[in-house]
CSV table of C-alpha atoms in Angstrom, one decimal:
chain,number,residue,atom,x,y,z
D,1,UNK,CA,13.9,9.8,45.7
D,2,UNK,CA,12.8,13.2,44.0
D,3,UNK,CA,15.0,14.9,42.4
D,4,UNK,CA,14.9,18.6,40.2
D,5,UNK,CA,17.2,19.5,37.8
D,6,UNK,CA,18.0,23.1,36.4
D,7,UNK,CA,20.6,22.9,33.7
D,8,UNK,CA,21.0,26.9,33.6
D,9,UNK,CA,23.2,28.1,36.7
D,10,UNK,CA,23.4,31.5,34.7
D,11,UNK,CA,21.3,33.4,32.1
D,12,UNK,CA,21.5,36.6,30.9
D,13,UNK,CA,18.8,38.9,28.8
D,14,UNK,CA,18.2,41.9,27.6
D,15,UNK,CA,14.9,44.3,29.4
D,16,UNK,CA,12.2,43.4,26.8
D,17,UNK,CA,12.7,40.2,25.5
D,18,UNK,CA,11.4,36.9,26.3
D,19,UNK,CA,12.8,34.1,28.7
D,20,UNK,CA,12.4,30.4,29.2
D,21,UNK,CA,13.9,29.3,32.5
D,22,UNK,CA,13.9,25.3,32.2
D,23,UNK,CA,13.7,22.4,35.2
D,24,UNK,CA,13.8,18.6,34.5
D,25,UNK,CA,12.1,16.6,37.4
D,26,UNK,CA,12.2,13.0,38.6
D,27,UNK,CA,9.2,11.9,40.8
D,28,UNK,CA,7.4,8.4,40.9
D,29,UNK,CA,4.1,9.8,41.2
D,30,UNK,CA,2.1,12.7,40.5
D,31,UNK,CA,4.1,15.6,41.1
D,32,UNK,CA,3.4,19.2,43.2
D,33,UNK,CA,5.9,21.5,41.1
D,34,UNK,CA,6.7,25.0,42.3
D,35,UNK,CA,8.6,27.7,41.1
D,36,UNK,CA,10.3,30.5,43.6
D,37,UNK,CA,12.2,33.8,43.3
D,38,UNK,CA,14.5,34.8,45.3
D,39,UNK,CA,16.0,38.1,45.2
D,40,UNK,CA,19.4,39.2,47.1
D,41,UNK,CA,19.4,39.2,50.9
D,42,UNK,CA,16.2,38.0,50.8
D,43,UNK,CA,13.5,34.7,51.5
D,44,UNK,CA,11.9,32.7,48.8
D,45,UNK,CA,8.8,34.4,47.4
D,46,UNK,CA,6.4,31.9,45.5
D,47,UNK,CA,6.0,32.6,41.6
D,48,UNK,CA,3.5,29.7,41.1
D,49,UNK,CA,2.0,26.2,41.8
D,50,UNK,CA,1.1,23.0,39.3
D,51,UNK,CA,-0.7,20.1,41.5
D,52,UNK,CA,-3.3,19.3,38.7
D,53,UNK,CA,-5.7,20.0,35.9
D,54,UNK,CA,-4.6,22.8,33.2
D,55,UNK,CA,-0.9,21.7,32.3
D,56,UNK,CA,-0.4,26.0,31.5
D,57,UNK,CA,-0.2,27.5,35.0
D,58,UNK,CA,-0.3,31.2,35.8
D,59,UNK,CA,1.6,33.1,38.8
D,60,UNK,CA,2.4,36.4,39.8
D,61,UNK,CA,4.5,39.3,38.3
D,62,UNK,CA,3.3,37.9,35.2
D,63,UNK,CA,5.3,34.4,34.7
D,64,UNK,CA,3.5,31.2,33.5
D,65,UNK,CA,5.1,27.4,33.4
D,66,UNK,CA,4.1,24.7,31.3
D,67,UNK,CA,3.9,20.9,32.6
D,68,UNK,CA,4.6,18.8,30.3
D,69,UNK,CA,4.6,14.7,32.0
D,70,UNK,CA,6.3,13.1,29.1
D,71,UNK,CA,9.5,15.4,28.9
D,72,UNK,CA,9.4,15.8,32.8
D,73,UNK,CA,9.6,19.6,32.6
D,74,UNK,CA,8.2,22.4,34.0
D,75,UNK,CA,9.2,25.3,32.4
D,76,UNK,CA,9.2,29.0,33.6
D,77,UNK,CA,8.5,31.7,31.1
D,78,UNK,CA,7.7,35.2,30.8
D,79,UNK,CA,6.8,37.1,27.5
D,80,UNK,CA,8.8,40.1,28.3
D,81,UNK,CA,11.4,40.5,30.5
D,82,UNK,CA,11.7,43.9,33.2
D,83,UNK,CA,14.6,44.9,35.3
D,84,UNK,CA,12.9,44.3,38.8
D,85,UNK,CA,12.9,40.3,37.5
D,86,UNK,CA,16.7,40.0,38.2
D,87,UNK,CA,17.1,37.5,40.7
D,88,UNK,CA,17.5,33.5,41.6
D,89,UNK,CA,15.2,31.1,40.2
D,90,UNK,CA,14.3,28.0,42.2
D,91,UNK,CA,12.3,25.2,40.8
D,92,UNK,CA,10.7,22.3,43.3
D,93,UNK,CA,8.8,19.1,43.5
D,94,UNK,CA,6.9,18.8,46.9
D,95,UNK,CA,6.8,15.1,48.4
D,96,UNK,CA,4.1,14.5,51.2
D,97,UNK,CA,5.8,11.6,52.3
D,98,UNK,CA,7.2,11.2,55.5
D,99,UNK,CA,4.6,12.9,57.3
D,100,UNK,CA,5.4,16.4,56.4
D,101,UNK,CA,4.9,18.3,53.8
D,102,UNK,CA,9.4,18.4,51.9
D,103,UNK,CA,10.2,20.5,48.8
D,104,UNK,CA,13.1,19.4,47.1
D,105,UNK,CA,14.8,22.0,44.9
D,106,UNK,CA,17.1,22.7,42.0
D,107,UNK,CA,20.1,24.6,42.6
D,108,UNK,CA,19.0,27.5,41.0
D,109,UNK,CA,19.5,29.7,37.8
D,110,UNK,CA,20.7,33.5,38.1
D,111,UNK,CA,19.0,35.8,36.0
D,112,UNK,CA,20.7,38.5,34.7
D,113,UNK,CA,19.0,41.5,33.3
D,114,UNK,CA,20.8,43.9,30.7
D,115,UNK,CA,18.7,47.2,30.5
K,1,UNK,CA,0.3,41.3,58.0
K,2,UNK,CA,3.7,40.9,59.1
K,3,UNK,CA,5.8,37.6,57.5
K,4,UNK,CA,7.8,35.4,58.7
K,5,UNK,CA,10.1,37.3,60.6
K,6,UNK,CA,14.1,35.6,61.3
K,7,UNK,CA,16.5,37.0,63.7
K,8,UNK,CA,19.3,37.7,63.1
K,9,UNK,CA,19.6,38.7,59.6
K,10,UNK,CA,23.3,37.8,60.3
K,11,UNK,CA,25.2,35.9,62.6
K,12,UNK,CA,29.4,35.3,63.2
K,13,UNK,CA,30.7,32.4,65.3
K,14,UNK,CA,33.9,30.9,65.8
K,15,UNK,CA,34.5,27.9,65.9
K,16,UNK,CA,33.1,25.7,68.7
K,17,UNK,CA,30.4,28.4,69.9
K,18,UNK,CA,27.1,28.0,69.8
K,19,UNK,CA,24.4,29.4,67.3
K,20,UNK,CA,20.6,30.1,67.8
K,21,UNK,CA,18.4,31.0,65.3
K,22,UNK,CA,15.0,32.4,65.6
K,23,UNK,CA,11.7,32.1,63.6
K,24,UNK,CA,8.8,33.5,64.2
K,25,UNK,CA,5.8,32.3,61.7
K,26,UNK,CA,3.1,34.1,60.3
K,27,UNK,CA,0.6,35.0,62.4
K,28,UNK,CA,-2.3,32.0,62.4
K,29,UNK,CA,0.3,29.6,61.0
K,30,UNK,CA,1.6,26.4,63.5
K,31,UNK,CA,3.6,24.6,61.1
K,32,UNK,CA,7.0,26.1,61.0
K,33,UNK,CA,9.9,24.3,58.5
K,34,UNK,CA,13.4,25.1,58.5
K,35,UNK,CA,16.0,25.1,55.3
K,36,UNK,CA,19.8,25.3,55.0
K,37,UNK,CA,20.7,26.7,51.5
K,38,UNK,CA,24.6,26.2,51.4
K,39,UNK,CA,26.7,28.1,48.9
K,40,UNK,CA,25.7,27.5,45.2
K,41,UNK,CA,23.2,24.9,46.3
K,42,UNK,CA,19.4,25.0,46.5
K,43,UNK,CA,17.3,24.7,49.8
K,44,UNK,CA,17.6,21.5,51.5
K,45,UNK,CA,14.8,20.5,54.0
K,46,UNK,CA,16.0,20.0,57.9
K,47,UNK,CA,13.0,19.7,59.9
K,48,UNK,CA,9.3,20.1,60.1
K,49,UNK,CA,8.0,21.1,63.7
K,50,UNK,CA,4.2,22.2,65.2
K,51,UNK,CA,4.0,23.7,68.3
K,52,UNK,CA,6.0,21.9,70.7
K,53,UNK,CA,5.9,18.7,68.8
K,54,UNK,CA,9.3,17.9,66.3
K,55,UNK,CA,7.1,16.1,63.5
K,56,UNK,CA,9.8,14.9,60.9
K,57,UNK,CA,13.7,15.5,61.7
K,58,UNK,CA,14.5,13.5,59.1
K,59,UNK,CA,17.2,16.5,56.6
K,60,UNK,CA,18.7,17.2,60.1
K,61,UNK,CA,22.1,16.4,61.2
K,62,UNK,CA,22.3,13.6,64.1
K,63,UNK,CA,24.8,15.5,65.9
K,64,UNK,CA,24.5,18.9,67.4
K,65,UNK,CA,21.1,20.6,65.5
K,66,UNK,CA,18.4,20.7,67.7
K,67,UNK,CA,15.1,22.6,67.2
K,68,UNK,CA,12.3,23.6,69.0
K,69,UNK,CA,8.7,25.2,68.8
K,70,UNK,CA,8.0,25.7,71.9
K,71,UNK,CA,3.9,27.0,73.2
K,72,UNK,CA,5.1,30.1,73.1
K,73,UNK,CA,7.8,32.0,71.3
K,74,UNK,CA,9.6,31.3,68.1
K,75,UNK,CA,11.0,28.4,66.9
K,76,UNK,CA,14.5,28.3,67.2
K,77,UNK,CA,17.1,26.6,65.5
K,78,UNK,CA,20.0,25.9,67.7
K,79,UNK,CA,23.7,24.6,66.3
K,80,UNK,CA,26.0,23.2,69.3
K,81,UNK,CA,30.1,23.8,69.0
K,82,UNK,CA,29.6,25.3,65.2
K,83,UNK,CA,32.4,23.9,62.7
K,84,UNK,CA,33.0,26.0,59.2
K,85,UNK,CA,30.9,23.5,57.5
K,86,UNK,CA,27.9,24.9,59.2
K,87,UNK,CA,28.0,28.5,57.5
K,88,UNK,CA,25.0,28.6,55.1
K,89,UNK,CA,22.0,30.5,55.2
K,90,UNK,CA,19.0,29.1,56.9
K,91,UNK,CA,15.9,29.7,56.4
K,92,UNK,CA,12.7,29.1,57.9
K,93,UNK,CA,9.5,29.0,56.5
K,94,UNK,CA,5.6,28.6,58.1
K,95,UNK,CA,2.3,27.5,56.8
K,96,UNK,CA,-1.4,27.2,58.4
K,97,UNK,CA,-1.2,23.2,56.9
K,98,UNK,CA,0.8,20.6,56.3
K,99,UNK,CA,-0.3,20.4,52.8
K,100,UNK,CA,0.6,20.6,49.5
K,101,UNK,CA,-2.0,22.9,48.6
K,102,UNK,CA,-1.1,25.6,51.5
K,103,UNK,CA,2.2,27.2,50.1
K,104,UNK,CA,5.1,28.2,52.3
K,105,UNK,CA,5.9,31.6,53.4
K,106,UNK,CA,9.5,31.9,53.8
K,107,UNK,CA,11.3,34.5,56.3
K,108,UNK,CA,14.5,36.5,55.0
K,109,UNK,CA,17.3,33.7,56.4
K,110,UNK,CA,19.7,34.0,58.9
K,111,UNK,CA,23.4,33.8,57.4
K,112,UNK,CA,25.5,31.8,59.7
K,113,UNK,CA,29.5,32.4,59.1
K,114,UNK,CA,31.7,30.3,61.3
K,115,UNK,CA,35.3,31.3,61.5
């Protein structure tokens, strides 16, 4: 079965600097990786996608993650961190198995931002 | 637009009531997918449903979950004689595919406390 790992539960930055959020997978095939925010009192808003192709992926508010196959990662970053991007972090591996589209997902990592 | 739209936002039970949750997807979208994020955990998948069809059940509990999609209406997610265990936030999310390449659009949550 799929699995995702996120080591951080808890990171803290300062406004400005950079940020690597990491998430370890374990999938027999191919994977679909995902990454969601989610901020307080609120849904799950998608960040980005990775099914294929260009191992650097781009998403919104200005994040990017990097696939790399032999390390089983799939790394969030942002160059610069703002205020607004203080929330929960969720990385997933989709599974269309079992006649329906699943996402398993990490338990999460908390980003903390200090102005 | 409007998104995926949950009600309630919030939502007490003792003990042994009853709890129904409402979903109501995206407008255009027929899959609807429901989550259960428990304290400190990530989202774990419960059920997959089209209109008026339960597709995969296969993350639900055996014993008293239930949910529907009926032809018209939300979906709703319905908890029999609710135990402490229960309280989590749920979430439900819709999608114009079952595919990996059509992302999910998640609703707020409902948070369930049983006391």
């Amino acid at each position: 079965a799929q699995s995702v790992t996120q080591p951080d539960i808890h990171i803290t930055v300062s406004e400005g600097a950079s940020l690597e959020l990491r998430c370890n997978y374990s999938y027999g095939a191919t994977p679909y990786l995902f990454w969601y925010v989610q901020s307080p009192g609120q849904g799950l808003q998608l960040l980005l996608k990775y099914f294929s192709g260009d191992t650097l992926v781009q998403g919104i508010k200005g994040f990017e993650a990097e696939f790399k196959r032999s390390q089983s990662s799939f790394n969030l970053r942002k160059p610069s961190v703002h205020w607004s991007d203080a929330a929960e972090y969720f990385c997933a591996v989709g599974n269309s198995g079992a006649g329906s589209y699943q996402l398993t997902f990490g338990k999460g990592t908390k980003l903390s931002v200090i102005p | 637009n409007a998104g995926v739209m949950q009600n309630p936002r919030h939502l007490v039970r003792r003990r042994g009531q009853e709890a129904r949750l409402r979903c109501s997807p995206m407008k255009g979208h027929s899959h609807v997918y429901w989550y259960r994020q428990l304290p400190e955990e990530g989202l774990k998948f419960m059920v997959y449903l089209q209109k008026e069809n339960i597709i995969d059940e296969s993350g639900m509990p055996k014993e008293r979950f239930s949910a529907e999609f009926p032809k018209e209406g939300p979906s709703i997610l319905r908890i029999q004689q609710v135990v402490r265990g229960d309280s989590a936030a749920y979430f439900c999310a819709s999608s114009p595919r079952d595919s990996l390449g059509s992302p999910l659009h998640f609703g707020n949550g409902t948070r369930l406390t049983v006391t």
